[in-house]
Short mmCIF file of C-alpha atoms in Angstrom, two decimals:
data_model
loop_
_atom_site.label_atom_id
_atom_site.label_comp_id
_atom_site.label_asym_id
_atom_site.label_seq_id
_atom_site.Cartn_x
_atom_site.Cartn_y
_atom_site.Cartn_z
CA UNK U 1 0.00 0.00 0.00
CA UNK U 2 0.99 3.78 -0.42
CA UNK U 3 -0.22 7.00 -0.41
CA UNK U 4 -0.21 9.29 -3.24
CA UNK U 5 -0.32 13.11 -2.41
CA UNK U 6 -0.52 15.65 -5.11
CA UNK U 7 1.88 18.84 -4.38
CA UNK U 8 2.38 20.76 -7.72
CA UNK U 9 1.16 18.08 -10.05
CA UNK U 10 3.75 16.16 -8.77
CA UNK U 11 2.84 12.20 -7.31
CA UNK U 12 4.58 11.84 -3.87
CA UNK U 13 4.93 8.19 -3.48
CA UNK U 14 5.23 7.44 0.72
CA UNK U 15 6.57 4.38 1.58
CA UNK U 16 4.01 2.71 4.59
CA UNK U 17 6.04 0.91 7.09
CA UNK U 18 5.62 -1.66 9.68
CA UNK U 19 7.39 -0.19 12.24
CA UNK U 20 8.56 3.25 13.56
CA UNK U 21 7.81 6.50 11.23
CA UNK U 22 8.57 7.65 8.16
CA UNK U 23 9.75 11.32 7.13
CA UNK U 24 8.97 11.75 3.19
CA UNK U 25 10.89 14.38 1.60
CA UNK U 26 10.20 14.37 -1.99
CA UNK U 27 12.55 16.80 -3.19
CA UNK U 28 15.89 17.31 -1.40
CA UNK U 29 17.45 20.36 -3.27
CA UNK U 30 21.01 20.35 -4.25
CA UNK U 31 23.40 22.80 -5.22
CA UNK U 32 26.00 19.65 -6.47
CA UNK U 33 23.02 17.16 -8.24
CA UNK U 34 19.62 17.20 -9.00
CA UNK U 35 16.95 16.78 -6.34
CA UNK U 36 16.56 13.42 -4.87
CA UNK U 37 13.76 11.68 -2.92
CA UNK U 38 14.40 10.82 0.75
CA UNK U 39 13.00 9.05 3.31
CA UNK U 40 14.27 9.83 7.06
CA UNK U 41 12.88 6.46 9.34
CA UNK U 42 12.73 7.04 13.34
CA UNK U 43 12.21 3.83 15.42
CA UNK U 44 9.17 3.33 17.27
CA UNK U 45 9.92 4.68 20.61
CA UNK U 46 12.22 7.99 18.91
CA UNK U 47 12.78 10.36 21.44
CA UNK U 48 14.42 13.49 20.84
CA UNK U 49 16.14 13.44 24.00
CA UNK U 50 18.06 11.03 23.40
CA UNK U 51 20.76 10.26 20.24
CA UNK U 52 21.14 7.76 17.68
CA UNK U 53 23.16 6.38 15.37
CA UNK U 54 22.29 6.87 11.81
CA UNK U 55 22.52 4.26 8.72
CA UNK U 56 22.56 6.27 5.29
CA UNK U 57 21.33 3.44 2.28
CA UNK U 58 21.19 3.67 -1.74
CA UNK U 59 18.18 2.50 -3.81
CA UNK U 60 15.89 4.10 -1.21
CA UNK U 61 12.99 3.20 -2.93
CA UNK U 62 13.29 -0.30 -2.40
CA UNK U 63 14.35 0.09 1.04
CA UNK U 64 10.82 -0.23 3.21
CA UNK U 65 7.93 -0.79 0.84
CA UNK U 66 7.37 -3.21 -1.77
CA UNK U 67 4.33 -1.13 -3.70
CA UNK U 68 7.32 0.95 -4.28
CA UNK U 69 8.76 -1.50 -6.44
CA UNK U 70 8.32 -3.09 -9.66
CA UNK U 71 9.18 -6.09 -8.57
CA UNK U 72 7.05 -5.88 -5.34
CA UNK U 73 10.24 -6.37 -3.14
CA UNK U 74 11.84 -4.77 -0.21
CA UNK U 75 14.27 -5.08 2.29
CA UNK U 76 12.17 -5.16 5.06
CA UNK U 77 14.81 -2.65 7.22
CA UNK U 78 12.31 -1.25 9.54
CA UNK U 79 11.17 -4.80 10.69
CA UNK U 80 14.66 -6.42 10.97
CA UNK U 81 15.98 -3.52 12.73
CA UNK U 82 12.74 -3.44 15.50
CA UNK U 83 13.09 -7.51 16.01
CA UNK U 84 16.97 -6.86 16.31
CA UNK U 85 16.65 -4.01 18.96
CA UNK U 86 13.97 -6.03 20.48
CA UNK U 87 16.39 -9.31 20.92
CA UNK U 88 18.73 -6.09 22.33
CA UNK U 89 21.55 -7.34 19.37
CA UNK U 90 21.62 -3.63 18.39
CA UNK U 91 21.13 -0.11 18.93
CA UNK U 92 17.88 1.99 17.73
CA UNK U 93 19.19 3.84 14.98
CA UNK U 94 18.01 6.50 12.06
CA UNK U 95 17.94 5.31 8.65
CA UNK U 96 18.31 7.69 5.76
CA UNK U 97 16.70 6.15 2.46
CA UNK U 98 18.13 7.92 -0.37
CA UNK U 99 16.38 7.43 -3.58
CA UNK U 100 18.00 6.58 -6.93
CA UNK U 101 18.03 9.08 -9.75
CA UNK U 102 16.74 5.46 -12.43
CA UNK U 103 18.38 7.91 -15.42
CA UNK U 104 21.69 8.60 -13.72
CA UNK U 105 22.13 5.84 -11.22
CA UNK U 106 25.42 4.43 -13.12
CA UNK U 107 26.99 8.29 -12.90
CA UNK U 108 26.04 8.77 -9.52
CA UNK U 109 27.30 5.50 -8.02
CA UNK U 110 30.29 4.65 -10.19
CA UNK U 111 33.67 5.62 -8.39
CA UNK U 112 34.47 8.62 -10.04
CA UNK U 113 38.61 8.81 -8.77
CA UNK U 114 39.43 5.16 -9.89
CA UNK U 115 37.34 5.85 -12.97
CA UNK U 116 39.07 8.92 -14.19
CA UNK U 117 42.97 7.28 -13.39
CA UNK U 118 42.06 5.14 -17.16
CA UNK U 119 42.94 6.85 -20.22
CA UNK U 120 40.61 9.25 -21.89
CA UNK U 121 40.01 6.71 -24.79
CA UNK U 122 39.20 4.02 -22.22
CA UNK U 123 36.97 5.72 -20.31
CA UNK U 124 35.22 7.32 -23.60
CA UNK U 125 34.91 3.58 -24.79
CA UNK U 126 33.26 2.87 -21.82
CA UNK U 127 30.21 5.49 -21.71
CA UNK U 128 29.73 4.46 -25.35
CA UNK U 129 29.54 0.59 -25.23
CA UNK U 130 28.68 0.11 -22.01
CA UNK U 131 25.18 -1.38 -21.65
CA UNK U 132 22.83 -3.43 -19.78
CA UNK U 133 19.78 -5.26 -21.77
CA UNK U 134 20.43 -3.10 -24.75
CA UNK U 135 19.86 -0.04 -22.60
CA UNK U 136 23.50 2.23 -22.05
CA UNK U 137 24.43 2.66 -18.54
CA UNK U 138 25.85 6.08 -19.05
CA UNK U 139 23.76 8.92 -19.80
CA UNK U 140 25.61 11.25 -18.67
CA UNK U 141 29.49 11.31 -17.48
CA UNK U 142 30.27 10.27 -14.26
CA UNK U 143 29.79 12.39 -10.85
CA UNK U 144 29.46 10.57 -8.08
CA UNK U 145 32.00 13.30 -5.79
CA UNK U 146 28.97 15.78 -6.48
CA UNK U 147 26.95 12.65 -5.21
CA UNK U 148 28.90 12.46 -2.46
CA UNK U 149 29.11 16.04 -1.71
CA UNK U 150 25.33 16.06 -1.62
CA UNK U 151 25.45 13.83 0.91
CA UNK U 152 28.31 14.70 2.81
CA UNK U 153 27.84 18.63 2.63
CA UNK U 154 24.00 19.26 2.20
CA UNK U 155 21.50 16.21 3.24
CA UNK U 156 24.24 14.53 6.46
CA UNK U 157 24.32 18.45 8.19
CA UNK U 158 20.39 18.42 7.62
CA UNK U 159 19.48 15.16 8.96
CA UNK U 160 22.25 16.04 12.13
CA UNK U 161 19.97 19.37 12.77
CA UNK U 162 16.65 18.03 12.30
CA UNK U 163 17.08 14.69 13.85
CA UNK U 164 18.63 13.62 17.84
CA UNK U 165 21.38 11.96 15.91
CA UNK U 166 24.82 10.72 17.01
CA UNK U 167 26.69 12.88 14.06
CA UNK U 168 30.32 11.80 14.85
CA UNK U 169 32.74 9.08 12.61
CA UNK U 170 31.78 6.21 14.95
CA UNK U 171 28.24 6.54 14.83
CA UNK U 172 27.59 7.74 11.00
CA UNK U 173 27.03 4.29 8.48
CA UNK U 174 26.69 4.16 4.65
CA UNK U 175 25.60 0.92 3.01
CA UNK U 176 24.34 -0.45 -0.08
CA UNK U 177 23.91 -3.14 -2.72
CA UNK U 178 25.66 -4.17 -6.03
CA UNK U 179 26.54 -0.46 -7.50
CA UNK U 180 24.62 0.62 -3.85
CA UNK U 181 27.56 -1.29 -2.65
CA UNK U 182 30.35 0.36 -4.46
CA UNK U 183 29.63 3.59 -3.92
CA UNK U 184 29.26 3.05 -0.22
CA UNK U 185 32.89 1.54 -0.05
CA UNK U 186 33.76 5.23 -2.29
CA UNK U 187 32.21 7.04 0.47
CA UNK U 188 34.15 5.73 3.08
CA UNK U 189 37.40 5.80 1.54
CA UNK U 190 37.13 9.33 0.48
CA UNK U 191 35.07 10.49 3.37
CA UNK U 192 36.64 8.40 6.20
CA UNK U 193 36.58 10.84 8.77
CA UNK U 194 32.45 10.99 8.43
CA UNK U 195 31.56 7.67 8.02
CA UNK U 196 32.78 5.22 10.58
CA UNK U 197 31.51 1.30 8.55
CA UNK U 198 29.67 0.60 5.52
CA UNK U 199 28.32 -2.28 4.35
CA UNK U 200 28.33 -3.86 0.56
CA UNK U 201 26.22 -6.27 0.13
CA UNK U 202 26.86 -8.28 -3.46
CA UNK U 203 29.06 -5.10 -4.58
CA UNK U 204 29.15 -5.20 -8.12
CA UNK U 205 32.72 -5.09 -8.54
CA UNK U 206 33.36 -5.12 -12.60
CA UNK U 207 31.63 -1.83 -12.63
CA UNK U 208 29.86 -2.80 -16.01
CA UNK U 209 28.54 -5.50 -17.25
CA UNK U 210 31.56 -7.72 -18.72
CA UNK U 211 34.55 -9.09 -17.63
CA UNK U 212 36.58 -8.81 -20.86
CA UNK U 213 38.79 -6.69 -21.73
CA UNK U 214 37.26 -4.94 -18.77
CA UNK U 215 39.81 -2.30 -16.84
CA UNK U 216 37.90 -1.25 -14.16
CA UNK U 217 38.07 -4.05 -11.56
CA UNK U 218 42.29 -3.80 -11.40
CA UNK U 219 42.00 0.37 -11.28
CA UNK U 220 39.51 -0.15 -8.34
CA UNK U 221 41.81 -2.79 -6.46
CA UNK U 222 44.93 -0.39 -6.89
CA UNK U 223 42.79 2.87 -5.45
CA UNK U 224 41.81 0.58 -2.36
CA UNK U 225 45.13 -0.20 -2.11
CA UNK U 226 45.74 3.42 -1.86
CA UNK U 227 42.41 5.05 -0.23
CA UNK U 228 41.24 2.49 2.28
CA UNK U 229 41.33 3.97 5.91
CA UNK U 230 43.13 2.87 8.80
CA UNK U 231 41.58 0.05 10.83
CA UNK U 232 39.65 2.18 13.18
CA UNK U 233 36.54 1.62 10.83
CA UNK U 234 34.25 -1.05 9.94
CA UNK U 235 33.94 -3.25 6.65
CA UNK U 236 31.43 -5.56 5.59
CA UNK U 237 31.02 -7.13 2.21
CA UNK U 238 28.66 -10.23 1.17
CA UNK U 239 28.03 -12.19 -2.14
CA UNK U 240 25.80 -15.13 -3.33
CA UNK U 241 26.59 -17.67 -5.29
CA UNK U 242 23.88 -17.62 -8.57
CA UNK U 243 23.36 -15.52 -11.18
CA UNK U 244 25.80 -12.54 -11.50
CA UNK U 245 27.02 -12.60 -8.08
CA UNK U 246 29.21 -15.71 -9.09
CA UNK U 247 31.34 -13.56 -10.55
CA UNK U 248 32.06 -11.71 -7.79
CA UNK U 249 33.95 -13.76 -5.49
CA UNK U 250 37.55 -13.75 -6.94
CA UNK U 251 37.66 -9.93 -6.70
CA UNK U 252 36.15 -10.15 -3.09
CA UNK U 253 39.03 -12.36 -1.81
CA UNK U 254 41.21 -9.79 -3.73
CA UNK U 255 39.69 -6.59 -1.69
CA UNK U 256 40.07 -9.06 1.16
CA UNK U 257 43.64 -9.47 1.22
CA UNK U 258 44.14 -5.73 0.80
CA UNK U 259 42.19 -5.46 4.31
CA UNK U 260 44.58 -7.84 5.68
CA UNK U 261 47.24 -6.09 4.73
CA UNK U 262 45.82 -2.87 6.33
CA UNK U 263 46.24 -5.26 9.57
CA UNK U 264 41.93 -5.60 9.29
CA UNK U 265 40.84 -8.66 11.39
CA UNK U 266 37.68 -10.18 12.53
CA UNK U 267 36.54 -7.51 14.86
CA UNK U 268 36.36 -4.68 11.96
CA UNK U 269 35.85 -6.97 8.65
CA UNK U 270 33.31 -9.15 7.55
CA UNK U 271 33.09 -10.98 4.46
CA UNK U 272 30.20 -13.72 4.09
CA UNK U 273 29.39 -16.00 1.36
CA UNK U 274 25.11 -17.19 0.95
CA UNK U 275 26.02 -20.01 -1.64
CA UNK U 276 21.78 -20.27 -2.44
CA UNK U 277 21.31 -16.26 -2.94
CA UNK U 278 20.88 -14.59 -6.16
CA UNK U 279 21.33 -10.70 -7.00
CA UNK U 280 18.22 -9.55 -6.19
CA UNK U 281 16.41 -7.33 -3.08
CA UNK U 282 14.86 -10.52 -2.42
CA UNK U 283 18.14 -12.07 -1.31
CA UNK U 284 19.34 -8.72 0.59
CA UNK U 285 16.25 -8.73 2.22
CA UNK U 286 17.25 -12.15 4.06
CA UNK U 287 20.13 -10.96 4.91
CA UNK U 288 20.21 -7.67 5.88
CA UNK U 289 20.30 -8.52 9.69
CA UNK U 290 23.96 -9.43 9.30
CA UNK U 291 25.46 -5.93 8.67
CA UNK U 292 22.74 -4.57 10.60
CA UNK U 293 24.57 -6.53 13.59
CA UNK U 294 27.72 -6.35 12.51
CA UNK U 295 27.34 -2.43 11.86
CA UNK U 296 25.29 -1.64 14.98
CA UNK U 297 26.36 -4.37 17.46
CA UNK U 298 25.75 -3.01 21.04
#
C-alpha cells in the first residue's frame, strides 16, 4: 500500500512501514546534483532526548515498501531492525533512504577517482559501449564526488539538525547493494573521517557488465590499495553464489587481502558467502540482519 499526495502536479509516493515512522521528503534540493527523494525512518519509541546512530542506504525506494517497487520487493529494514533491537543485538538507529536518480544511477554511483585514473580513450569507450539489456548505462558522465558532496555537505548536516542523531565518525554508516555497494565503499574511503563502517552487500565489482577486456576491476583494487582507511573503521562485504554474483567472489578475496594487509581482522571486517542467494532485493532482504549486527552491534 501507499499513499499518493498531489503537491504541484507532482505524485509523492510514501513508503508505509511496519514499524517506527517515516519522514517523506520528496525533493531534497542540491546545489552539487539534482533533487533526490528521501526518506528519514525514526524507530518506534524515537525520542528526541536522546541520540542515535544513523545508517545512510542507496536505492531508497526499495528500502521499506514493496508497492514501491516493480518487482514488489523490499528489504524489510524497519522490521529487521525493531526484532533486532527487540532481541537487544543492536542499537535503535536512524535510517536515511536515499532514492536513486533510475536515469543517472550508473553516474552517480560509479567511483568517479578510480574511474578517471584510465585513459581518456578508455573511459570514452566505456560510456559508449557500455550497456545493460540493450539499454547504455551512461547517460551522462560520471559524478558521483557531487553525489557524495550532496550527501556529505547538504543532506548529512540536515538530517544532524533536524534529527537527535549521534553525528560523529563512529556513529555515521553508509551501506548499499551491487553499484549501492560500491559507492558506499567510495564514500568511506574518500570520506573516512564521516563515516565510521559501511556495508556492501553483493558489490558489483566489474563496474559494467563484462569481464573482458574490462579495466575497471584492477583500477579499483589499486585505489583501495591506496584510499582504504586505517583500521579504526568497519567493513562488511557479502556475495551469493547464482546468477551474476558468481562472478564476484575472486575480486572479493582480492579486496580481502588488501584489508589484511591494512592489519583488518575479525573484529572490523566481515566478508560472508550465501552459496543459495541470487542478485536480487529478495536475497538482501534475508540478509540484511547481518550488517545490521555487525554495523550496529551493542
Amino acid at each position: 500500500m501507499q499513499f499518493i499526495l498531489w503537491s504541484n502536479k507532482v505524485i509523492a509516493q510514501i513508503p508505509l512501514v511496519a514499524c517506527g515512522t517515516i519522514n517523506h521528503i520528496e525533493h531534497f534540493n542540491s546545489k552539487y546534483i539534482s533533487a533526490h527523494t528521501i526518506d528519514v525512518w525514526l524507530p518506534q519509541n524515537y525520542n528526541h532526548k536522546r541520540n542515535y546512530p544513523v545508517l545512510y542506504l542507496h536505492d531508497g525506494r526499495s528500502i521499506f515498501d514493496s508497492t514501491l517497487v516493480g518487482e514488489r520487493q523490499e528489504w524489510k529494514v524497519d522490521e529487521t531492525i525493531a526484532r533486532l533491537v527487540s532481541e537487544n543485538k543492536i542499537r535503535d538507529c536512524i535510517v536515511v533512504a536515499i532514492w536513486n536518480d533510475p536515469t543517472y544511477r550508473f553516474s552517480e554511483y560509479f567511483p568517479q577517482r578510480p574511474f578517471e585514473t584510465l585513459a581518456d580513450s578508455i573511459q570514452n569507450n566505456i560510456y559508449s559501449t557500455a550497456k545493460y539489456n540493450n539499454l547504455r548505462l551512461f547517460n551522462s558522465r560520471i559524478y558521483s564526488d557531487n553525489y557524495l558532496l550532496f550527501i556529505t555537505q547538504e543532506l548529512k548536516p540536515y538530517i544532524d539538525s533536524a534529527y537527535s542523531t549521534k553525528g560523529n565518525r563512529r556513529n555515521t554508516f553508509i551501506a548499499g547493494s551491487s553499484l549501492g555497494g560500491m559507492i558506499s565503499l567510495y564514500a568511506i574511503c574518500e570520506y573516512p573521517k564521516i563515516f565510521g563502517g559501511v556495508a556492501c552487500l553483493s558489490t558489483h565489482w566489474p563496474g559494467i557488465f563484462t569481464l573482458v577486456d574490462n579495466p575497471f576491476p584492477k583500477t579499483m583494487l589499486d585505489y583501495l590499495q591506496t584510499h582504504l582507511p586505517k583500521r579504526k573503521h568497519k567493513f562488511y562485504f557479502d556475495f551469493g553464489g547464482k546468477g551474476i554474483d558468481t562472478t564476484y567472489k575472486t575480486f572479493q578475496k582480492m579486496v580481502d587481502e588488501i584489508g589484511k594487509l591494512k592489519n583488518y581482522t575479525a573484529k572490523n571486517w566481515l566478508t560472508l558467502e550465501f552459496p543459495d542467494a541470487d542478485h536480487s532485493i529478495r536475497a538482501w532482504k534475508k540478509r540484511i540482519e547481518f550488517p545490521l549486527e555487525f554495523l550496529l552491534k551493542k
